[in-house]
CSV table of C-alpha atoms in Angstrom, one decimal:
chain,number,residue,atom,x,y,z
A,1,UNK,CA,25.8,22.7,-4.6
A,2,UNK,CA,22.6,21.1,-5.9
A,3,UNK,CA,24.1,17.4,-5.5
A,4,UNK,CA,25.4,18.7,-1.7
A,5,UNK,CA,21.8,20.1,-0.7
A,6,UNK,CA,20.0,16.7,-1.9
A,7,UNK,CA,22.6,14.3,-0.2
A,8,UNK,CA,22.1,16.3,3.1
A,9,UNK,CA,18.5,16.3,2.5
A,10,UNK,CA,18.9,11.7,2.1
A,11,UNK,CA,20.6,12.2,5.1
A,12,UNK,CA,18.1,14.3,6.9
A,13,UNK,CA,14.9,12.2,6.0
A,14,UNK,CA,16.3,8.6,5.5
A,15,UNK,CA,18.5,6.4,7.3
A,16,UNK,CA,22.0,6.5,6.8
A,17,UNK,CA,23.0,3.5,4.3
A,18,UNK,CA,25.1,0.6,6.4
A,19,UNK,CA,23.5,1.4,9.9
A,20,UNK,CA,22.5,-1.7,11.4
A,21,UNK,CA,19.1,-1.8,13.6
A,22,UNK,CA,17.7,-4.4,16.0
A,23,UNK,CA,20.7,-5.2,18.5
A,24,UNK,CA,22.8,-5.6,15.0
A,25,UNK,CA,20.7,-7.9,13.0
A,26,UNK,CA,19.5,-5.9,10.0
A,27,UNK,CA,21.8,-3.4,8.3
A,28,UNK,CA,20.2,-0.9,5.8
A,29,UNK,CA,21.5,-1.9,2.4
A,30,UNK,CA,19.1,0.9,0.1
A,31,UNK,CA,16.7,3.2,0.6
A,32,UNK,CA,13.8,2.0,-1.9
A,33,UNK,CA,10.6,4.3,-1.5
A,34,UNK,CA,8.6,6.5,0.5
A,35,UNK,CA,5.2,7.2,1.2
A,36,UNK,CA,3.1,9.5,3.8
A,37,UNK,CA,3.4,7.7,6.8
A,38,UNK,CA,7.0,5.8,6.6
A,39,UNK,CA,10.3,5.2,4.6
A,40,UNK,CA,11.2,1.6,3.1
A,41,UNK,CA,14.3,0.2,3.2
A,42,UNK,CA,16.3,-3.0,1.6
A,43,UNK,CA,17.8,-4.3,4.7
A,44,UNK,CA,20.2,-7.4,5.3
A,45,UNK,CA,19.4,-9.7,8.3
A,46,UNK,CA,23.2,-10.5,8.9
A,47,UNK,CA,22.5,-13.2,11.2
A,48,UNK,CA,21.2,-15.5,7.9
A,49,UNK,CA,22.5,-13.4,5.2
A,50,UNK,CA,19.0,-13.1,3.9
A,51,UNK,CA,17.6,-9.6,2.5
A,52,UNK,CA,14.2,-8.1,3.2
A,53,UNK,CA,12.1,-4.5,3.0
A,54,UNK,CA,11.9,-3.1,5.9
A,55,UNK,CA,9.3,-0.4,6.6
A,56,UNK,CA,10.0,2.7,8.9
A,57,UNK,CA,7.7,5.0,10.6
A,58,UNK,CA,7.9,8.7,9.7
A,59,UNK,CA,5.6,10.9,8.4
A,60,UNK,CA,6.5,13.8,5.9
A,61,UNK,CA,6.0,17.1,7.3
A,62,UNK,CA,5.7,16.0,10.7
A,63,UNK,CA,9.1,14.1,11.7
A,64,UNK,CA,12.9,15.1,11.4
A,65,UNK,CA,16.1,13.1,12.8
A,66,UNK,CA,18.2,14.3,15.7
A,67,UNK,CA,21.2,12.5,16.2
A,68,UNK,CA,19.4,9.8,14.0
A,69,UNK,CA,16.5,9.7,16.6
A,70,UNK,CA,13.1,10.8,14.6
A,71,UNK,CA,11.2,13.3,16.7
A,72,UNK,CA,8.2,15.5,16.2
A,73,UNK,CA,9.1,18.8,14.6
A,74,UNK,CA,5.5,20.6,17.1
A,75,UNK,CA,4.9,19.4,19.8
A,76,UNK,CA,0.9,20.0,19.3
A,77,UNK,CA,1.7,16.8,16.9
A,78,UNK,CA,3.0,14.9,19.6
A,79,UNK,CA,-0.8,12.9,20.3
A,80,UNK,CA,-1.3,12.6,16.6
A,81,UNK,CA,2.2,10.9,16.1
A,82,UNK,CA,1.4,8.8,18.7
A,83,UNK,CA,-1.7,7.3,17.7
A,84,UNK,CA,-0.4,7.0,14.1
A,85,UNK,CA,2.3,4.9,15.0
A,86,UNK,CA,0.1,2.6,17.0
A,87,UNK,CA,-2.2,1.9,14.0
A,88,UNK,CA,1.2,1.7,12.0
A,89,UNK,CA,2.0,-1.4,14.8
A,90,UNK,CA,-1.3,-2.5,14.2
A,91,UNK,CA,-1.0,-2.9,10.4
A,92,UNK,CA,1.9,-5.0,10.8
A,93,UNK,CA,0.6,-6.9,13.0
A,94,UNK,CA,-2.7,-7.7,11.3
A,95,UNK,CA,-0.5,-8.5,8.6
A,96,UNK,CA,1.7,-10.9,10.3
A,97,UNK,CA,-1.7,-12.7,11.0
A,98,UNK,CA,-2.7,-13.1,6.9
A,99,UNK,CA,-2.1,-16.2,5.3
A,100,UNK,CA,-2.1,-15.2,1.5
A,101,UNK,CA,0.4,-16.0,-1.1
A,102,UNK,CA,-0.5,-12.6,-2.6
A,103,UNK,CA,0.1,-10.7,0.5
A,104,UNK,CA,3.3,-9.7,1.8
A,105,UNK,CA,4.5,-12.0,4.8
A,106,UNK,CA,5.6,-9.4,7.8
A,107,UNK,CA,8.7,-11.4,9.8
A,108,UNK,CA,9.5,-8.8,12.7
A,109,UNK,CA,8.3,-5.5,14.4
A,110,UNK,CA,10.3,-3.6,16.7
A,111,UNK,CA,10.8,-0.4,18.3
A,112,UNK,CA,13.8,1.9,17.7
A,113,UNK,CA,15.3,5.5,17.1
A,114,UNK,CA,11.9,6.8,18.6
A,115,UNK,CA,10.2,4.8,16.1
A,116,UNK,CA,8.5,1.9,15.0
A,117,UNK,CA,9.9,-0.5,12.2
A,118,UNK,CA,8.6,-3.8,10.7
A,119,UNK,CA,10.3,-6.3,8.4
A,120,UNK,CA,8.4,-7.9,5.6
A,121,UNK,CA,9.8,-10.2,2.1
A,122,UNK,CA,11.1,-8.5,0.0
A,123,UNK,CA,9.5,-8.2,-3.9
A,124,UNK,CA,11.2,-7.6,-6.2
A,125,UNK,CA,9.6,-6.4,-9.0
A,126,UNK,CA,7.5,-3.6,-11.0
A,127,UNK,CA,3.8,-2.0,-10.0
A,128,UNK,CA,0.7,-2.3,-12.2
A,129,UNK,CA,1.4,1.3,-12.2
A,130,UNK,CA,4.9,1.1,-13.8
A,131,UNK,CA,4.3,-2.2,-15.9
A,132,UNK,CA,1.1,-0.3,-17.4
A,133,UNK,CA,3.4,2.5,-18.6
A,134,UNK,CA,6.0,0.3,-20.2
A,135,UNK,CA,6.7,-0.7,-23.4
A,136,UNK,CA,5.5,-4.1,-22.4
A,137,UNK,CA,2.1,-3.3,-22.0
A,138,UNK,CA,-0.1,-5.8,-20.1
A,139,UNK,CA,-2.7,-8.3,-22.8
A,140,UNK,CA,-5.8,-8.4,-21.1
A,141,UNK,CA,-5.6,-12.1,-20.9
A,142,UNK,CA,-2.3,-11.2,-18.4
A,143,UNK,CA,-4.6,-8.4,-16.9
A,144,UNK,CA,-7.5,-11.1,-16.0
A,145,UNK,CA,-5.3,-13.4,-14.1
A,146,UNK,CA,-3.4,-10.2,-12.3
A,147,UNK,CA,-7.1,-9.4,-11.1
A,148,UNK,CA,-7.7,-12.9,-10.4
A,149,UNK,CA,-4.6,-13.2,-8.1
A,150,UNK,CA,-5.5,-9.5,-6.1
A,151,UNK,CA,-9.2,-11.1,-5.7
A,152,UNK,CA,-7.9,-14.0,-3.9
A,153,UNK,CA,-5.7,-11.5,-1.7
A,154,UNK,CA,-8.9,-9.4,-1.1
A,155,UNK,CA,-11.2,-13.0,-0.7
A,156,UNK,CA,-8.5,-13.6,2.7
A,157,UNK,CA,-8.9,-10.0,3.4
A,158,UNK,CA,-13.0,-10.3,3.9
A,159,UNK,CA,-13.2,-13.4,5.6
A,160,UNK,CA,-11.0,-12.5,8.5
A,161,UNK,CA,-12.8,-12.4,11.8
A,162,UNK,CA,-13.1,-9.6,12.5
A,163,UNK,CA,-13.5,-8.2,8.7
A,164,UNK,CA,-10.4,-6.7,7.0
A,165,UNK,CA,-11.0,-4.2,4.9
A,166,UNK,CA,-7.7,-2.3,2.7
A,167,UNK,CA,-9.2,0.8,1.4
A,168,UNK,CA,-6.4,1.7,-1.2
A,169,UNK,CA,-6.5,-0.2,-4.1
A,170,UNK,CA,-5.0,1.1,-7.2
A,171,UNK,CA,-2.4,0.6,-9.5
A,172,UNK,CA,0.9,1.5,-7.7
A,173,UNK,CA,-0.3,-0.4,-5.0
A,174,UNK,CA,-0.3,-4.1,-6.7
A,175,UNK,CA,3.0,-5.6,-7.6
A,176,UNK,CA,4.5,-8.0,-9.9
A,177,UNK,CA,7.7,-9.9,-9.7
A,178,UNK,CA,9.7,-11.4,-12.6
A,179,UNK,CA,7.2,-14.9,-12.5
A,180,UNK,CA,3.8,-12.5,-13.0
A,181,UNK,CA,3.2,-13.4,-9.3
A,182,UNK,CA,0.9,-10.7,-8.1
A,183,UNK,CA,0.8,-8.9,-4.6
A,184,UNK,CA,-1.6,-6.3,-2.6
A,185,UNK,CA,0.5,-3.7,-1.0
A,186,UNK,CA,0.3,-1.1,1.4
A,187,UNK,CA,-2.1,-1.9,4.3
A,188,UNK,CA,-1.7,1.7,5.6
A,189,UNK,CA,-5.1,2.5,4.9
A,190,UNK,CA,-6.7,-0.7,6.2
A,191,UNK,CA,-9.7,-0.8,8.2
A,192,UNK,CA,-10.9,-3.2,10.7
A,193,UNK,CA,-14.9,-4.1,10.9
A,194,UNK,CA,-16.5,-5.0,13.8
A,195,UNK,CA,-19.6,-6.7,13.3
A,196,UNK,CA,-21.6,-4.9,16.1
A,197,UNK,CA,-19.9,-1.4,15.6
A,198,UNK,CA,-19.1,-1.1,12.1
A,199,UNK,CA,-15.9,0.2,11.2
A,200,UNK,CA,-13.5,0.4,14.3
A,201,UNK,CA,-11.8,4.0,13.5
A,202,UNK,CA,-10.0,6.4,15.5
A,203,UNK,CA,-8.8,8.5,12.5
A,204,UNK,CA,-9.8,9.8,9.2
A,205,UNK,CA,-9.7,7.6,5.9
A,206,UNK,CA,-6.7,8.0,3.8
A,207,UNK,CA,-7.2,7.7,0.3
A,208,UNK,CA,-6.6,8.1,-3.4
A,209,UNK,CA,-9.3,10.6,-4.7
A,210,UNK,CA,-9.1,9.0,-8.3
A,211,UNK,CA,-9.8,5.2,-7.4
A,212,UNK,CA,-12.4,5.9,-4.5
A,213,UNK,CA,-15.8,5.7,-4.1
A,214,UNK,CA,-18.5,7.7,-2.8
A,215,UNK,CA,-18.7,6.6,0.6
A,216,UNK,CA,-14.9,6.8,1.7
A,217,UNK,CA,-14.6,10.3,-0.5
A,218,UNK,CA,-17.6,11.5,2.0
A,219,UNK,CA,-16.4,9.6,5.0
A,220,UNK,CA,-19.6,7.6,5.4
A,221,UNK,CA,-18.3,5.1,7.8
A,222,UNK,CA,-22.0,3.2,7.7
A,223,UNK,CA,-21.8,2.5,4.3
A,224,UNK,CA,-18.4,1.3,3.7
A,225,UNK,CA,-17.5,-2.1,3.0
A,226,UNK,CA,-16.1,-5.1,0.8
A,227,UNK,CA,-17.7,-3.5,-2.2
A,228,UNK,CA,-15.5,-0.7,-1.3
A,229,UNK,CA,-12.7,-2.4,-2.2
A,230,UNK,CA,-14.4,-4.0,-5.4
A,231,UNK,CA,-15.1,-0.7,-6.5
A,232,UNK,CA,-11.4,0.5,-6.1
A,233,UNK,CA,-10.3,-2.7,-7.4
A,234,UNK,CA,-12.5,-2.6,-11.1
A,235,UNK,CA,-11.0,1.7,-11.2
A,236,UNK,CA,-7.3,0.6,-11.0
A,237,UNK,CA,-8.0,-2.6,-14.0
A,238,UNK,CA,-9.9,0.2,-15.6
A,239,UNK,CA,-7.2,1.9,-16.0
A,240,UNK,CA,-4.5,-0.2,-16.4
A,241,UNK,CA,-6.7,-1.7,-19.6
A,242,UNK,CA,-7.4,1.9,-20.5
A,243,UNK,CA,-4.4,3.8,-19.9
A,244,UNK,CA,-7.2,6.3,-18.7
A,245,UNK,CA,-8.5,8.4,-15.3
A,246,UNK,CA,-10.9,5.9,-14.0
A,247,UNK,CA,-14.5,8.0,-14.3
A,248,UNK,CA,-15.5,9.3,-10.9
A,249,UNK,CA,-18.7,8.0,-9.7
A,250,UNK,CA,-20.7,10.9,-10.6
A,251,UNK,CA,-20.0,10.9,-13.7
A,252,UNK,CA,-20.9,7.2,-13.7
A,253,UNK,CA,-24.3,7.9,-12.6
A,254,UNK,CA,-24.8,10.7,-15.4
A,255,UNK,CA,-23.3,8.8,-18.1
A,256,UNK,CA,-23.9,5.2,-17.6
A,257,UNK,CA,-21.5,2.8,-19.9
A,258,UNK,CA,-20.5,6.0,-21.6
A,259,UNK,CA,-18.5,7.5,-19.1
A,260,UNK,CA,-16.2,4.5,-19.5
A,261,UNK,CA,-13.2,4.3,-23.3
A,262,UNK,CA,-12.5,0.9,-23.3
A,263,UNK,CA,-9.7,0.1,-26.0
A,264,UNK,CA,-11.3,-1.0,-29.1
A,265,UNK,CA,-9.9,-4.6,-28.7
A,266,UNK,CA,-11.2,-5.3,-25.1
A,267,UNK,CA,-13.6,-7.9,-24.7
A,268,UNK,CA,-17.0,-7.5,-23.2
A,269,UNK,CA,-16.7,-9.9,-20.4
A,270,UNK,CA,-13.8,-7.8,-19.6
A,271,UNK,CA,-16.0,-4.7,-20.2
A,272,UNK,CA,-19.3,-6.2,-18.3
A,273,UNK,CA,-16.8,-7.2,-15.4
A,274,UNK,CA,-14.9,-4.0,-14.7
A,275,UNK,CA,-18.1,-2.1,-15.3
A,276,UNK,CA,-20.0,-4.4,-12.3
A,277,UNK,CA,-17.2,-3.6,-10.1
């Protein structure tokens, strides 16, 4: 009964394995992850025999399928689904627009199933999040040149015109593949500056309490910026040096250099650095 109920539910939330999208040119080979706002996929493009992620729009709590259409479970969400997956077509296409070897490459966007899907490269790999909690823990010398890699990803990220911001840095959110070839993920988050208005906005900041600092935790819009990112960015190395919580900023403030347990073998550039971020 237990195995019934959860394959009904895979079939309920996800798509179908071996349905092909896009006028038959990608066909769903695995479903690989979810997050709060879509569903992503290992799809084939069967034109070239090539495989790729494919991210789907659908947002927990909100959407169901019917008939394998996704609609919108209250209609009071209807305006709220709406603009969601506008700023979903959005991210991929400011995506499709970055030229980073650390940033995933977005290939196609495209409208379906009363959705909206795009098709990126597909990594494959492990997060900082899983590689930290392995038995093949990260040297810091490997940790350095990780950071190194996301900088350069975050460097493209700040110098677009207008300014790029991605709001979400932390562990599960930076991959590795089988080389040590780093990647920024998940622009679902990401925030546009405009350099008359500030941040451009029409919704609320979505974030990861933990990794975040003051100014997105409180909303402030004026004081948000690339050291926003820097911040979340020297929380996530924190703790995937540390194996610990990264200390809130409060308790930063209170404690100074206490409030931080590096491992008793890290070395203070290392410590100076992550601390400065």
């Amino acid at each position: 009964l237990f195995l019934y109920f959860c394959d009904n539910m895979i079939n309920e939330n996800f798509i179908p394995i071996g349905s092909v999208l896009r006028n038959g040119t990608y066909r769903v080979e695995k479903y690989l992850s979810s997050g709060g706002f879509g569903n992503t996929y290992l799809v084939r493009n069967l034109n070239f025999d090539e495989v790729f992620a494919m991210k789907e729009f659908f947002v927990k709590g909100v959407n169901y399928r019917d008939n394998g259409v996704i609609t919108v479970s209250v209609s009071d969400n209807k305006a709220s689904f709406t603009a969601q997956r506008e700023k979903f077509k959005k991210e991929a296409q400011r995506l499709r627009n970055l030229n980073n070897p650390h940033i995933v490459k977005v290939h196609d966007l495209f409208e379906e199933n009363g959705t909206v899907y795009y098709v990126m490269d597909f990594i494959s790999g492990v997060t900082l999040q899983q590689k930290s909690k392995s038995s093949h823990a990260l040297g810091e010398k490997e940790i350095f040149d990780i950071l190194m890699q996301i900088l350069d990803a975050l460097n493209t990220l700040h110098e677009q015109k207008p300014q790029m911001l991605h709001l979400d840095i932390k562990p599960s959110n930076a991959m590795l593949d089988n080389t040590g070839h780093a990647f920024l993920l998940d622009f679902g988050s990401s925030k546009i500056v405009n350099s008359d208005d500030g941040i451009t906005t029409s919704s609320g900041f979505t974030l990861t309490t933990t990794y975040a600092p003051t100014e997105l935790i409180d909303g402030n819009k004026d004081r948000i910026g690339p050291w926003s990112d820097l911040y979340e960015l020297g929380a996530t190395f924190y703790n995937v040096l540390s194996n610990e919580r990264p200390p809130s900023a409060s308790e930063i403030l209170e404690e100074g250099k206490n409030a931080f347990h590096f491992p008793s073998d890290t070395s203070e550039k290392m410590k100076r650095l992550i601390i400065w971020m």
